Amino acid sequence: MRFRDRRHAGHELAALLRERQDAGALPDPVVLALPRGGVAVGTEVAGALGAPLDVLVVRKVGAPAHEEFAVGAMAGDGVPVYDDESLRSLGLSEADLAPVVERERAELLRRERLYRQGRPAPDLRGRTVVVVDDGLATGSTARAALRALRVRDPGRLVLAAPVGSPPGVAALRTEADEVICLHEPAAFMAVGQWYDTFDQLTDEEVLRALREHGHP
């Protein structure tokens, strides 16, 4: 299974989620997309479910001098969630990552201010929260998102993505009430390999999606 782009992936994912909604499994839903890539997928999902779209900003915590290698992630005002195996293999402690965390926290807050435009975060108490991303690799960003949301007392916490690595998806089943992933290829190497077009979204595209599909 391949996807032309994130919109196509979102359309396919939305069809399965709509079936779950029709079966009564997704009452009173709100869709929280992980920017930026997850927003294009989440837009299709929100439209199909008749649900408002919002965002949850998540930032990866990269290893010092190798920032492209994520050893953890954080969302909202939650504490960073680390991959213990990665920390051990690199000989790193959480204290070693403090400067990286401080920098990423500042960027997280900047993006939240930009995307929210003064709007408060949605009240999730008792609602079905559908967390959407464009793919699940190690699952570190999704794990941080789910843990940050769990303390906000949702009625049901669902993670949805078009594609994911089998180990990453399996690990996240203990964090969400339900994980919905269309494609779990054994030969998974990166999310982008399953898309014909995988261009980076811009902040303006995120803002446009929120204006069109977000809370009034």
PDB file of C-alpha atoms in Angstrom:
ATOM      1  CA  MET A   1       0.000   0.000   0.000  1.00  0.00           C
ATOM      2  CA  ARG A   2       1.356   3.391  -1.063  1.00  0.00           C
ATOM      3  CA  PHE A   3      -0.149   6.862  -0.890  1.00  0.00           C
ATOM      4  CA  ARG A   4       0.003   9.591  -3.498  1.00  0.00           C
ATOM      5  CA  ASP A   5       0.318  12.256  -0.828  1.00  0.00           C
ATOM      6  CA  ARG A   6      -0.904  13.053   2.687  1.00  0.00           C
ATOM      7  CA  ARG A   7      -4.351  14.024   1.460  1.00  0.00           C
ATOM      8  CA  HIS A   8      -4.789  10.623  -0.190  1.00  0.00           C
ATOM      9  CA  ALA A   9      -3.527   8.918   2.965  1.00  0.00           C
ATOM     10  CA  GLY A  10      -5.950  10.951   5.056  1.00  0.00           C
ATOM     11  CA  HIS A  11      -8.850  10.007   2.792  1.00  0.00           C
ATOM     12  CA  GLU A  12      -8.064   6.301   3.155  1.00  0.00           C
ATOM     13  CA  LEU A  13      -7.583   6.562   6.919  1.00  0.00           C
ATOM     14  CA  ALA A  14     -10.770   8.598   7.287  1.00  0.00           C
ATOM     15  CA  ALA A  15     -12.814   5.873   5.599  1.00  0.00           C
ATOM     16  CA  LEU A  16     -11.775   3.339   8.250  1.00  0.00           C
ATOM     17  CA  LEU A  17     -12.333   5.794  11.097  1.00  0.00           C
ATOM     18  CA  ARG A  18     -15.784   6.610   9.748  1.00  0.00           C
ATOM     19  CA  GLU A  19     -16.622   2.893   9.949  1.00  0.00           C
ATOM     20  CA  ARG A  20     -15.519   2.918  13.593  1.00  0.00           C
ATOM     21  CA  GLN A  21     -17.646   6.002  14.202  1.00  0.00           C
ATOM     22  CA  ASP A  22     -20.695   4.392  12.574  1.00  0.00           C
ATOM     23  CA  ALA A  23     -20.171   1.401  14.882  1.00  0.00           C
ATOM     24  CA  GLY A  24     -20.371   3.726  17.892  1.00  0.00           C
ATOM     25  CA  ALA A  25     -16.676   3.520  18.811  1.00  0.00           C
ATOM     26  CA  LEU A  26     -15.858   7.232  18.389  1.00  0.00           C
ATOM     27  CA  PRO A  27     -18.496   9.276  20.243  1.00  0.00           C
ATOM     28  CA  ASP A  28     -18.119  13.066  20.434  1.00  0.00           C
ATOM     29  CA  PRO A  29     -14.771  13.153  18.571  1.00  0.00           C
ATOM     30  CA  VAL A  30     -12.166  15.884  18.343  1.00  0.00           C
ATOM     31  CA  VAL A  31      -9.190  15.443  16.005  1.00  0.00           C
ATOM     32  CA  LEU A  32      -5.762  16.529  17.190  1.00  0.00           C
ATOM     33  CA  ALA A  33      -3.161  16.473  14.420  1.00  0.00           C
ATOM     34  CA  LEU A  34       0.598  16.482  15.023  1.00  0.00           C
ATOM     35  CA  PRO A  35       2.066  19.362  13.014  1.00  0.00           C
ATOM     36  CA  ARG A  36       3.130  19.764  10.503  1.00  0.00           C
ATOM     37  CA  GLY A  37       2.673  16.608   8.404  1.00  0.00           C
ATOM     38  CA  GLY A  38      -0.155  15.188  10.466  1.00  0.00           C
ATOM     39  CA  VAL A  39      -2.326  18.233   9.772  1.00  0.00           C
ATOM     40  CA  ALA A  40      -2.865  17.342   6.107  1.00  0.00           C
ATOM     41  CA  VAL A  41      -3.956  13.841   7.128  1.00  0.00           C
ATOM     42  CA  GLY A  42      -5.993  15.132  10.060  1.00  0.00           C
ATOM     43  CA  THR A  43      -7.926  17.548   7.852  1.00  0.00           C
ATOM     44  CA  GLU A  44      -9.386  14.639   5.883  1.00  0.00           C
ATOM     45  CA  VAL A  45     -10.169  12.726   9.076  1.00  0.00           C
ATOM     46  CA  ALA A  46     -11.883  15.680  10.749  1.00  0.00           C
ATOM     47  CA  GLY A  47     -14.019  16.284   7.669  1.00  0.00           C
ATOM     48  CA  ALA A  48     -15.139  12.653   7.487  1.00  0.00           C
ATOM     49  CA  LEU A  49     -15.966  12.473  11.192  1.00  0.00           C
ATOM     50  CA  GLY A  50     -17.675  15.865  11.328  1.00  0.00           C
ATOM     51  CA  ALA A  51     -15.226  16.720  14.101  1.00  0.00           C
ATOM     52  CA  PRO A  52     -13.304  19.900  14.909  1.00  0.00           C
ATOM     53  CA  LEU A  53      -9.606  19.929  14.041  1.00  0.00           C
ATOM     54  CA  ASP A  54      -6.914  21.179  16.382  1.00  0.00           C
ATOM     55  CA  VAL A  55      -3.208  20.567  16.822  1.00  0.00           C
ATOM     56  CA  LEU A  56      -0.881  19.226  19.470  1.00  0.00           C
ATOM     57  CA  VAL A  57       2.671  20.419  18.954  1.00  0.00           C
ATOM     58  CA  VAL A  58       5.307  17.750  19.574  1.00  0.00           C
ATOM     59  CA  ARG A  59       9.061  18.257  19.336  1.00  0.00           C
ATOM     60  CA  LYS A  60      11.695  15.577  19.006  1.00  0.00           C
ATOM     61  CA  VAL A  61      14.694  15.633  21.335  1.00  0.00           C
ATOM     62  CA  GLY A  62      17.774  14.896  19.261  1.00  0.00           C
ATOM     63  CA  ALA A  63      21.123  13.590  20.438  1.00  0.00           C
ATOM     64  CA  PRO A  64      23.779  16.308  20.900  1.00  0.00           C
ATOM     65  CA  ALA A  65      25.849  16.700  17.721  1.00  0.00           C
ATOM     66  CA  HIS A  66      23.445  14.283  15.978  1.00  0.00           C
ATOM     67  CA  GLU A  67      20.167  16.171  16.192  1.00  0.00           C
ATOM     68  CA  GLU A  68      18.572  14.181  13.386  1.00  0.00           C
ATOM     69  CA  PHE A  69      18.703  11.114  15.652  1.00  0.00           C
ATOM     70  CA  ALA A  70      15.754  11.404  18.031  1.00  0.00           C
ATOM     71  CA  VAL A  71      16.232   9.971  21.515  1.00  0.00           C
ATOM     72  CA  GLY A  72      12.953  11.332  22.860  1.00  0.00           C
ATOM     73  CA  ALA A  73      10.116  13.789  22.378  1.00  0.00           C
ATOM     74  CA  MET A  74       7.885  16.158  24.296  1.00  0.00           C
ATOM     75  CA  ALA A  75       4.406  17.583  23.860  1.00  0.00           C
ATOM     76  CA  GLY A  76       2.560  20.462  25.460  1.00  0.00           C
ATOM     77  CA  ASP A  77       3.920  21.183  28.913  1.00  0.00           C
ATOM     78  CA  GLY A  78       4.608  17.508  29.592  1.00  0.00           C
ATOM     79  CA  VAL A  79       8.003  16.171  30.591  1.00  0.00           C
ATOM     80  CA  PRO A  80      10.165  14.696  27.808  1.00  0.00           C
ATOM     81  CA  VAL A  81       9.610  11.027  27.013  1.00  0.00           C
ATOM     82  CA  TYR A  82      12.908   9.269  26.280  1.00  0.00           C
ATOM     83  CA  ASP A  83      13.838   6.071  24.508  1.00  0.00           C
ATOM     84  CA  ASP A  84      15.882   4.379  27.221  1.00  0.00           C
ATOM     85  CA  GLU A  85      17.596   2.014  24.796  1.00  0.00           C
ATOM     86  CA  SER A  86      18.799   4.931  22.655  1.00  0.00           C
ATOM     87  CA  LEU A  87      20.115   6.761  25.715  1.00  0.00           C
ATOM     88  CA  ARG A  88      22.034   3.681  26.833  1.00  0.00           C
ATOM     89  CA  SER A  89      23.500   3.009  23.386  1.00  0.00           C
ATOM     90  CA  LEU A  90      24.781   6.596  23.146  1.00  0.00           C
ATOM     91  CA  GLY A  91      25.918   6.804  26.753  1.00  0.00           C
ATOM     92  CA  LEU A  92      23.639   9.770  27.434  1.00  0.00           C
ATOM     93  CA  SER A  93      21.778  10.841  30.559  1.00  0.00           C
ATOM     94  CA  GLU A  94      18.723  13.073  30.776  1.00  0.00           C
ATOM     95  CA  ALA A  95      20.970  15.780  32.270  1.00  0.00           C
ATOM     96  CA  ASP A  96      23.118  15.700  29.117  1.00  0.00           C
ATOM     97  CA  LEU A  97      20.038  16.603  27.092  1.00  0.00           C
ATOM     98  CA  ALA A  98      18.939  19.579  29.193  1.00  0.00           C
ATOM     99  CA  PRO A  99      20.200  22.216  26.683  1.00  0.00           C
ATOM    100  CA  VAL A 100      18.457  20.409  23.817  1.00  0.00           C
ATOM    101  CA  VAL A 101      15.237  20.177  25.806  1.00  0.00           C
ATOM    102  CA  GLU A 102      15.369  23.891  26.639  1.00  0.00           C
ATOM    103  CA  ARG A 103      15.813  24.817  22.974  1.00  0.00           C
ATOM    104  CA  GLU A 104      13.080  22.495  21.761  1.00  0.00           C
ATOM    105  CA  ARG A 105      10.695  23.673  24.494  1.00  0.00           C
ATOM    106  CA  ALA A 106      11.135  27.241  23.282  1.00  0.00           C
ATOM    107  CA  GLU A 107      10.353  26.192  19.698  1.00  0.00           C
ATOM    108  CA  LEU A 108       7.357  24.180  20.889  1.00  0.00           C
ATOM    109  CA  LEU A 109       5.913  27.206  22.685  1.00  0.00           C
ATOM    110  CA  ARG A 110       6.608  29.444  19.670  1.00  0.00           C
ATOM    111  CA  ARG A 111       4.678  27.111  17.376  1.00  0.00           C
ATOM    112  CA  GLU A 112       1.809  26.740  19.831  1.00  0.00           C
ATOM    113  CA  ARG A 113       1.431  30.536  19.973  1.00  0.00           C
ATOM    114  CA  LEU A 114       1.592  30.744  16.187  1.00  0.00           C
ATOM    115  CA  TYR A 115      -0.944  28.013  15.511  1.00  0.00           C
ATOM    116  CA  ARG A 116      -3.378  28.921  18.269  1.00  0.00           C
ATOM    117  CA  GLN A 117      -3.530  32.643  17.472  1.00  0.00           C
ATOM    118  CA  GLY A 118      -4.774  33.310  21.001  1.00  0.00           C
ATOM    119  CA  ARG A 119      -7.302  30.442  21.037  1.00  0.00           C
ATOM    120  CA  PRO A 120      -7.382  28.299  24.179  1.00  0.00           C
ATOM    121  CA  ALA A 121      -6.634  24.596  23.920  1.00  0.00           C
ATOM    122  CA  PRO A 122      -9.831  22.545  23.531  1.00  0.00           C
ATOM    123  CA  ASP A 123     -11.439  20.977  26.577  1.00  0.00           C
ATOM    124  CA  LEU A 124     -10.947  17.235  26.087  1.00  0.00           C
ATOM    125  CA  ARG A 125     -12.674  15.946  29.209  1.00  0.00           C
ATOM    126  CA  GLY A 126     -14.920  13.014  28.381  1.00  0.00           C
ATOM    127  CA  ARG A 127     -14.421  13.352  24.616  1.00  0.00           C
ATOM    128  CA  THR A 128     -13.004  10.906  22.109  1.00  0.00           C
ATOM    129  CA  VAL A 129      -9.624  12.341  21.129  1.00  0.00           C
ATOM    130  CA  VAL A 130      -8.311  11.093  17.783  1.00  0.00           C
ATOM    131  CA  VAL A 131      -4.583  11.809  17.502  1.00  0.00           C
ATOM    132  CA  VAL A 132      -3.464  11.821  13.865  1.00  0.00           C
ATOM    133  CA  ASP A 133       0.006  11.742  12.332  1.00  0.00           C
ATOM    134  CA  ASP A 134       1.251  10.990   8.822  1.00  0.00           C
ATOM    135  CA  GLY A 135       3.154   7.922  10.013  1.00  0.00           C
ATOM    136  CA  LEU A 136       4.639   6.108  12.987  1.00  0.00           C
ATOM    137  CA  ALA A 137       8.335   5.206  12.944  1.00  0.00           C
ATOM    138  CA  THR A 138       9.805   4.693  16.424  1.00  0.00           C
ATOM    139  CA  GLY A 139       6.631   6.095  17.959  1.00  0.00           C
ATOM    140  CA  SER A 140       8.491   8.524  20.231  1.00  0.00           C
ATOM    141  CA  THR A 141       6.546  11.612  19.149  1.00  0.00           C
ATOM    142  CA  ALA A 142       3.191   9.827  19.332  1.00  0.00           C
ATOM    143  CA  ARG A 143       4.055   8.442  22.775  1.00  0.00           C
ATOM    144  CA  ALA A 144       4.836  11.923  24.087  1.00  0.00           C
ATOM    145  CA  ALA A 145       1.580  13.210  22.600  1.00  0.00           C
ATOM    146  CA  LEU A 146      -0.533  10.454  24.124  1.00  0.00           C
ATOM    147  CA  ARG A 147       0.967  10.877  27.577  1.00  0.00           C
ATOM    148  CA  ALA A 148       0.443  14.641  27.479  1.00  0.00           C
ATOM    149  CA  LEU A 149      -3.193  14.118  26.494  1.00  0.00           C
ATOM    150  CA  ARG A 150      -3.969  11.353  28.958  1.00  0.00           C
ATOM    151  CA  VAL A 151      -3.689  13.750  31.907  1.00  0.00           C
ATOM    152  CA  ARG A 152      -6.359  15.962  30.291  1.00  0.00           C
ATOM    153  CA  ASP A 153      -8.968  13.283  31.061  1.00  0.00           C
ATOM    154  CA  PRO A 154     -10.282  12.298  27.618  1.00  0.00           C
ATOM    155  CA  GLY A 155     -13.096   9.778  27.504  1.00  0.00           C
ATOM    156  CA  ARG A 156     -11.236   7.737  24.888  1.00  0.00           C
ATOM    157  CA  LEU A 157      -7.791   8.193  23.352  1.00  0.00           C
ATOM    158  CA  VAL A 158      -7.320   6.906  19.807  1.00  0.00           C
ATOM    159  CA  LEU A 159      -4.129   7.072  17.734  1.00  0.00           C
ATOM    160  CA  ALA A 160      -4.526   6.935  13.956  1.00  0.00           C
ATOM    161  CA  ALA A 161      -1.953   6.912  11.158  1.00  0.00           C
ATOM    162  CA  PRO A 162      -1.828   5.694   7.563  1.00  0.00           C
ATOM    163  CA  VAL A 163       1.439   3.754   7.943  1.00  0.00           C
ATOM    164  CA  GLY A 164       3.751   2.635  10.719  1.00  0.00           C
ATOM    165  CA  SER A 165       6.535   0.257  11.644  1.00  0.00           C
ATOM    166  CA  PRO A 166       5.205  -2.921  13.285  1.00  0.00           C
ATOM    167  CA  PRO A 167       7.369  -2.474  16.432  1.00  0.00           C
ATOM    168  CA  GLY A 168       6.422   1.192  16.738  1.00  0.00           C
ATOM    169  CA  VAL A 169       2.708   0.471  16.403  1.00  0.00           C
ATOM    170  CA  ALA A 170       2.866  -2.424  18.847  1.00  0.00           C
ATOM    171  CA  ALA A 171       4.629  -0.322  21.479  1.00  0.00           C
ATOM    172  CA  LEU A 172       1.950   2.360  21.273  1.00  0.00           C
ATOM    173  CA  ARG A 173      -0.945   0.002  21.956  1.00  0.00           C
ATOM    174  CA  THR A 174      -0.211   0.291  25.672  1.00  0.00           C
ATOM    175  CA  GLU A 175      -0.424   4.104  25.485  1.00  0.00           C
ATOM    176  CA  ALA A 176      -3.713   4.545  23.583  1.00  0.00           C
ATOM    177  CA  ASP A 177      -7.121   2.974  24.051  1.00  0.00           C
ATOM    178  CA  GLU A 178      -7.005   2.044  20.357  1.00  0.00           C
ATOM    179  CA  VAL A 179      -4.378   2.312  17.620  1.00  0.00           C
ATOM    180  CA  ILE A 180      -5.593   2.374  14.017  1.00  0.00           C
ATOM    181  CA  CYS A 181      -2.908   1.977  11.356  1.00  0.00           C
ATOM    182  CA  LEU A 182      -3.749   1.092   7.758  1.00  0.00           C
ATOM    183  CA  HIS A 183      -0.392  -0.350   6.768  1.00  0.00           C
ATOM    184  CA  GLU A 184       2.348  -1.964   8.865  1.00  0.00           C
ATOM    185  CA  PRO A 185       4.978  -3.031   6.315  1.00  0.00           C
ATOM    186  CA  ALA A 186       7.654  -5.434   7.498  1.00  0.00           C
ATOM    187  CA  ALA A 187      10.218  -3.621   5.331  1.00  0.00           C
ATOM    188  CA  PHE A 188       9.559  -0.267   7.011  1.00  0.00           C
ATOM    189  CA  MET A 189      12.536   2.121   7.000  1.00  0.00           C
ATOM    190  CA  ALA A 190      10.981   5.600   6.998  1.00  0.00           C
ATOM    191  CA  VAL A 191       7.517   7.145   6.790  1.00  0.00           C
ATOM    192  CA  GLY A 192       8.327   9.034   3.582  1.00  0.00           C
ATOM    193  CA  GLN A 193       9.098   5.887   1.597  1.00  0.00           C
ATOM    194  CA  TRP A 194       5.367   5.056   1.534  1.00  0.00           C
ATOM    195  CA  TYR A 195       4.377   8.373  -0.069  1.00  0.00           C
ATOM    196  CA  ASP A 196       4.907   9.427  -3.680  1.00  0.00           C
ATOM    197  CA  THR A 197       4.913  13.054  -2.535  1.00  0.00           C
ATOM    198  CA  PHE A 198       6.111  13.851   0.978  1.00  0.00           C
ATOM    199  CA  ASP A 199       6.857  17.565   0.923  1.00  0.00           C
ATOM    200  CA  GLN A 200       7.092  19.529   4.162  1.00  0.00           C
ATOM    201  CA  LEU A 201       3.999  21.551   5.041  1.00  0.00           C
ATOM    202  CA  THR A 202       4.397  25.240   5.786  1.00  0.00           C
ATOM    203  CA  ASP A 203       3.104  27.089   8.830  1.00  0.00           C
ATOM    204  CA  GLU A 204       0.681  28.932   6.569  1.00  0.00           C
ATOM    205  CA  GLU A 205      -0.808  25.648   5.355  1.00  0.00           C
ATOM    206  CA  VAL A 206      -1.294  24.566   8.967  1.00  0.00           C
ATOM    207  CA  LEU A 207      -2.981  27.854   9.827  1.00  0.00           C
ATOM    208  CA  ARG A 208      -5.244  27.617   6.775  1.00  0.00           C
ATOM    209  CA  ALA A 209      -6.366  24.125   7.788  1.00  0.00           C
ATOM    210  CA  LEU A 210      -7.136  25.291  11.322  1.00  0.00           C
ATOM    211  CA  ARG A 211      -9.126  28.267  10.041  1.00  0.00           C
ATOM    212  CA  GLU A 212     -11.198  26.034   7.774  1.00  0.00           C
ATOM    213  CA  HIS A 213     -11.703  22.990   9.990  1.00  0.00           C
ATOM    214  CA  GLY A 214     -10.921  24.120  13.537  1.00  0.00           C
ATOM    215  CA  HIS A 215     -13.027  25.191  16.466  1.00  0.00           C
ATOM    216  CA  PRO A 216     -15.251  28.211  15.772  1.00  0.00           C
TER     217      PRO A 216
END
